Coordinates of C-alpha atoms and ligand atoms in Angstrom, one line a residue:
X3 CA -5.6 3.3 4.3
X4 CA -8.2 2.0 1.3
X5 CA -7.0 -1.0 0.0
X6 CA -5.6 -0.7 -3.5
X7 CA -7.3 -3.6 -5.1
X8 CA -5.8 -2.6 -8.3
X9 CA -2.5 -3.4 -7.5
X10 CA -3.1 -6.9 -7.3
X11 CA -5.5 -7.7 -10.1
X12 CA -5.4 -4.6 -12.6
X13 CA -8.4 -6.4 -14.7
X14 CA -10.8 -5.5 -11.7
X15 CA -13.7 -4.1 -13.6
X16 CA -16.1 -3.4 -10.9
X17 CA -16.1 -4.1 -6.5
X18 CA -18.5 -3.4 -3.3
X19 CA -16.6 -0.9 -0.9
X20 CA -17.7 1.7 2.2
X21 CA -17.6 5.2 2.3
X22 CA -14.8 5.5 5.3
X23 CA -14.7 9.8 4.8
X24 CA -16.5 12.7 2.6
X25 CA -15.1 15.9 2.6
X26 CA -16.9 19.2 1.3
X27 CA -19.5 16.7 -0.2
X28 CA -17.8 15.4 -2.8
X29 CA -14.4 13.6 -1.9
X30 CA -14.8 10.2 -1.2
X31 CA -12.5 7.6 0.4
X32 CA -13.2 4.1 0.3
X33 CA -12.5 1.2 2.6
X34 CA -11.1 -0.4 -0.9
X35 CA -10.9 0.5 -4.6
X36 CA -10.5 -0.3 -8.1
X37 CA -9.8 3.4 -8.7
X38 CA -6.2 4.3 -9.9
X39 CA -5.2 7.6 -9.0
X40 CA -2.9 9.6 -10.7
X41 CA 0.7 8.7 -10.6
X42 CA 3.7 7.7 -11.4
X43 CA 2.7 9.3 -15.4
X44 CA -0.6 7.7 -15.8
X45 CA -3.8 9.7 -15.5
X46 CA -6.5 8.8 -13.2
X47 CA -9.1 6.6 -13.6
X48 CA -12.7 7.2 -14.1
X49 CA -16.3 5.7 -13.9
X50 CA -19.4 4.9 -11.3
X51 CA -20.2 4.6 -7.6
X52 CA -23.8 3.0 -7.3
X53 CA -25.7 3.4 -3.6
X54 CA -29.1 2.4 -3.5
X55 CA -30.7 3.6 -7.0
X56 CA -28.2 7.0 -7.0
X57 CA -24.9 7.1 -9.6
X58 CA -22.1 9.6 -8.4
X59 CA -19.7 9.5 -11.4
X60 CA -16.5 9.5 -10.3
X61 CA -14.6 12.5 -12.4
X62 CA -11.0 12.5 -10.7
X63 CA -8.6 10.6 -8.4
X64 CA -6.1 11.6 -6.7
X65 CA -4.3 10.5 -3.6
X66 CA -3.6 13.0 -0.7
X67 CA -1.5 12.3 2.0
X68 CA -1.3 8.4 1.2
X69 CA -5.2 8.4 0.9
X70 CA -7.0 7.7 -2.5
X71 CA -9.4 10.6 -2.9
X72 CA -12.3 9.9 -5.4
X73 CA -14.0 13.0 -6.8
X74 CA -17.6 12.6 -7.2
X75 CA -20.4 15.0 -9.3
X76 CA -22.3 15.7 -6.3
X77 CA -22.6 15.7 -2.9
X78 CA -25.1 12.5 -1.3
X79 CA -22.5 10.3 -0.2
X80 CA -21.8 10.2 3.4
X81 CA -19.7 7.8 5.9
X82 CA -20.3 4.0 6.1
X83 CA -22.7 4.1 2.6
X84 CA -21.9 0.7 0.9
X85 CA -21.1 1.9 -3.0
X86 CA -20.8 -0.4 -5.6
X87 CA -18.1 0.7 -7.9
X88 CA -18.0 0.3 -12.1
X89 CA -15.0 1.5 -13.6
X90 CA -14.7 3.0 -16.9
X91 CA -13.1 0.3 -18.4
X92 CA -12.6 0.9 -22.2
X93 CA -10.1 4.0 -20.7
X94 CA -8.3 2.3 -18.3
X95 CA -7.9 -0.7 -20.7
X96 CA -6.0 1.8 -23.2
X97 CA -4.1 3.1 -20.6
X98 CA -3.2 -0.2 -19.2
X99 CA -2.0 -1.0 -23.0
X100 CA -0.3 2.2 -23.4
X101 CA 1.7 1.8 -19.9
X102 CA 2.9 -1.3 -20.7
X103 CA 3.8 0.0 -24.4
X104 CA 5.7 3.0 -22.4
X105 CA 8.2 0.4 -20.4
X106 CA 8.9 -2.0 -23.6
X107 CA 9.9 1.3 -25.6
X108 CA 11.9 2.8 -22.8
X109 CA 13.7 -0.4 -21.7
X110 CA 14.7 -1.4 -25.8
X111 CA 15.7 2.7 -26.4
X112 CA 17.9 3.1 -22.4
X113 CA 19.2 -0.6 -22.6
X114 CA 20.6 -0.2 -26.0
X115 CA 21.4 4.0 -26.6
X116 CA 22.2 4.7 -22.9
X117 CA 19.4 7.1 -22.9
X118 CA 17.7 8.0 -19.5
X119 CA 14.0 9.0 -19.4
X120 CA 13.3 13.0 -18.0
X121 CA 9.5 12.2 -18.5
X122 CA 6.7 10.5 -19.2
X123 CA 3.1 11.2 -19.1
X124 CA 0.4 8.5 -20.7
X125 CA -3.0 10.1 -21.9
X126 CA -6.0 8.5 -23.1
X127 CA -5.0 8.7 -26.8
X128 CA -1.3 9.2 -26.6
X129 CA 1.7 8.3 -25.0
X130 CA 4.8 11.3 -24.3
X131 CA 7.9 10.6 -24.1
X132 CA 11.0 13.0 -22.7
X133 CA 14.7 11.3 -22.6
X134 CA 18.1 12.6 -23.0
X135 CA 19.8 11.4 -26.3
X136 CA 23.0 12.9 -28.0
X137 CA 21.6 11.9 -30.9
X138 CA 18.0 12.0 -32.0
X139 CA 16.6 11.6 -35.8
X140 CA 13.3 10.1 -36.8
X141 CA 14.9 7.0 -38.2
X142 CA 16.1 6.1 -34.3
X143 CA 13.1 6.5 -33.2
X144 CA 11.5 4.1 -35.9
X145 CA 14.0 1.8 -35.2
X146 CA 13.1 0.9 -31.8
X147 CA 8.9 1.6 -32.5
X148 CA 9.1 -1.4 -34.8
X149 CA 11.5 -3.0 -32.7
X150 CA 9.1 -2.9 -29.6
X151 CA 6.1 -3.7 -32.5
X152 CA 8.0 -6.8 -33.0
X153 CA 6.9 -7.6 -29.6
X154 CA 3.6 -6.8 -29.1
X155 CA 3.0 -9.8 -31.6
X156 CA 5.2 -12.5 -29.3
X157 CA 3.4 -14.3 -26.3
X158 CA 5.4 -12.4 -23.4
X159 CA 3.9 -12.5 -19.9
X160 CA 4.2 -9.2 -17.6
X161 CA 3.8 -10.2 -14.0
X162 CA 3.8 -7.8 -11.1
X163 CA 5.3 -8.7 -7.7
X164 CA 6.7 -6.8 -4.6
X165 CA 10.6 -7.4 -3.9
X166 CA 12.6 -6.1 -0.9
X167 CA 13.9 -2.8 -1.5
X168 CA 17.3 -3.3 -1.6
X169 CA 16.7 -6.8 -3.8
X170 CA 15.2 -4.9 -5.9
X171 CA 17.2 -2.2 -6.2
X172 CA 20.4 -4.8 -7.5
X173 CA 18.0 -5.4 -10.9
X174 CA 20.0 -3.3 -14.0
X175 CA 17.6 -0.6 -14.6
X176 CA 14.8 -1.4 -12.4
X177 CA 14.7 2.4 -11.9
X178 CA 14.7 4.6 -15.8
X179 CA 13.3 8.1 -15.0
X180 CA 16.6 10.1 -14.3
X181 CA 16.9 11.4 -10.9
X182 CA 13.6 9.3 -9.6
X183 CA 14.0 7.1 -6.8
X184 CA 11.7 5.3 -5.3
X185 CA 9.5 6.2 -1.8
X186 CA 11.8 4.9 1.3
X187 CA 9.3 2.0 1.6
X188 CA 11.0 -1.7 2.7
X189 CA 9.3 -3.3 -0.7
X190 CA 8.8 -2.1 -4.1
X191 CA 6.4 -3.3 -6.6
X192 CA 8.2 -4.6 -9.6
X193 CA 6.7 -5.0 -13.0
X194 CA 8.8 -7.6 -15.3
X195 CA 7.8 -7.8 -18.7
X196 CA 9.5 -11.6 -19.2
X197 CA 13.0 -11.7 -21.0
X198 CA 12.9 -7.8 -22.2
X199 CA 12.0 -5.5 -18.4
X200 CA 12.1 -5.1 -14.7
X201 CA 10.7 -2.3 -13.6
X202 CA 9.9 -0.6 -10.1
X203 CA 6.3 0.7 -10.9
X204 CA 2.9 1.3 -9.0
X205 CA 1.1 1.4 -13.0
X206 CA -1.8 -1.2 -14.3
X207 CA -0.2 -3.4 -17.2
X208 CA -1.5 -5.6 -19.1
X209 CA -0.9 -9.5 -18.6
X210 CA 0.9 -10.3 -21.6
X211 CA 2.7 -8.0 -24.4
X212 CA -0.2 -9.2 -26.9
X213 CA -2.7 -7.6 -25.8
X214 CA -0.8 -4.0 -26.4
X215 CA -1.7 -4.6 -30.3
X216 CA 0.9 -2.1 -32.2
X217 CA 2.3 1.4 -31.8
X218 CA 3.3 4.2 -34.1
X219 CA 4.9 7.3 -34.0
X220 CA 3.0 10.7 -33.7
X221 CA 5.4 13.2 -33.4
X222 CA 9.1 14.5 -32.3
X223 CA 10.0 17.6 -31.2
X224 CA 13.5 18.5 -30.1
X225 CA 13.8 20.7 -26.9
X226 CA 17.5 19.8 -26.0
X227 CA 20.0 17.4 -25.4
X228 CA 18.0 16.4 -22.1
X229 CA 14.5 17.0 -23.6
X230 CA 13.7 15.2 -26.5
X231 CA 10.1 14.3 -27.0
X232 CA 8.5 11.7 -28.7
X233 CA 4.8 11.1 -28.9
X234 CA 3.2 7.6 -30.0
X235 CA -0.2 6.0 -29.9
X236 CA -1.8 2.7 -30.0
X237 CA -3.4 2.0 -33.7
Ligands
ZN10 ZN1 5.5 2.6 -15.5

């Protein structure tokens, strides 16, 4: 299984690995990575492998049975090749911004309207947001959007750590999408945003709330009780 160097220090920008597998010329797995794949509502992560003076660019990510699975733009790589890896950074940067932006939003709207997430999916210039809410006006919304703007000016840490399962499972909302519950694993990675979060969460975050800069919101649309949506963006 690669080593998910990512999960430990998210500002990894670039690392050496080897080619352990390719399959049908173009799906690489690594020994190691920097690569997120998608999951858990953040997109994939893209950029470079470097071996000897060839780039494969690395278009998609994915992991398949437990294996991270790098999609390259053409075949050349084959097992044991030592591959420097480059990530595109100025996406994952956003996305590690927006993720964290996600969980301070989420934690101020569920801890204080009761409301439960039913989705969440971050792309690269937006954020989505579906939760279940009785009641649901623009005004809310802007409520808790400068609320959680009110943050993203303070020095707060977010650290990431693992925690035994059923530790972790005791913390008041570690878990907000409805229905989710985490893989039967005997630790969970939890993401604390200091004095406002604890989260279970396999995401990249950024290492303190300041960095997220502000947010504002894109649009609402209403598709039920259980459904509304909410899009916001970093300015
Ligand atoms: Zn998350």
């Amino acid at each position: 299984m690669a080593k998910a160097l990512y999960l430990e220090d998210s500002y990894l920008k670039e690392c050496d690995a080897t080619v352990v597998s390719v399959k049908e010329g173009k799906y690489v797995v690594l020994d190691q990575t920097i690569f997120y794949p998608k999951g858990g509502g953040q997109p994939w992560d893209t950029g470079q492998m470097l071996n000897q003076n060839e780039t494969y660019n690395v278009v998609y990510v994915g992991k398949f049975s437990g294996e991270i699975s790098h999609e390259v733009d053409r075949a050349g790589l084959k097992e044991g090749d030592k591959v420097h890896c480059i990530l595109n950074w100025e996406r994952r940067y956003k996305l590690m911004r927006s993720h964290t932006a996600a969980h301070v939003f989420a934690s101020l709207l569920c801890t204080e309207t009761g409301a439960l997430v039913t989705g969440n999916q971050l792309e690269e210039d937006k954020i989505r947001f579906d939760f279940s809410l009785e009641k649901f006006d623009r005004e809310i919304l802007e409520t808790y959007i400068n609320k959680a703007n009110e943050l993203f000016k303070k020095d707060i840490p977010v650290k990431w750590y693992e925690l035994p399962r059923e530790e972790a499972l005791k913390i008041p909302g570690v878990i907000k999408m409805a229905e989710a519950y985490p893989p039967d694993i005997p630790k969970l990675r939890i993401v604390e945003i200091v004095g406002v979060d604890k989260q279970a969460d396999g995401g990249t975050h950024v290492k303190n709330l300041k960095e997220v800069g502000q947010i504002k919101l894109l649009k609402m649309e209403n598709k039920g009780k259980n459904n509304r949506r909410v899009y916001f963006t970093l300015e």
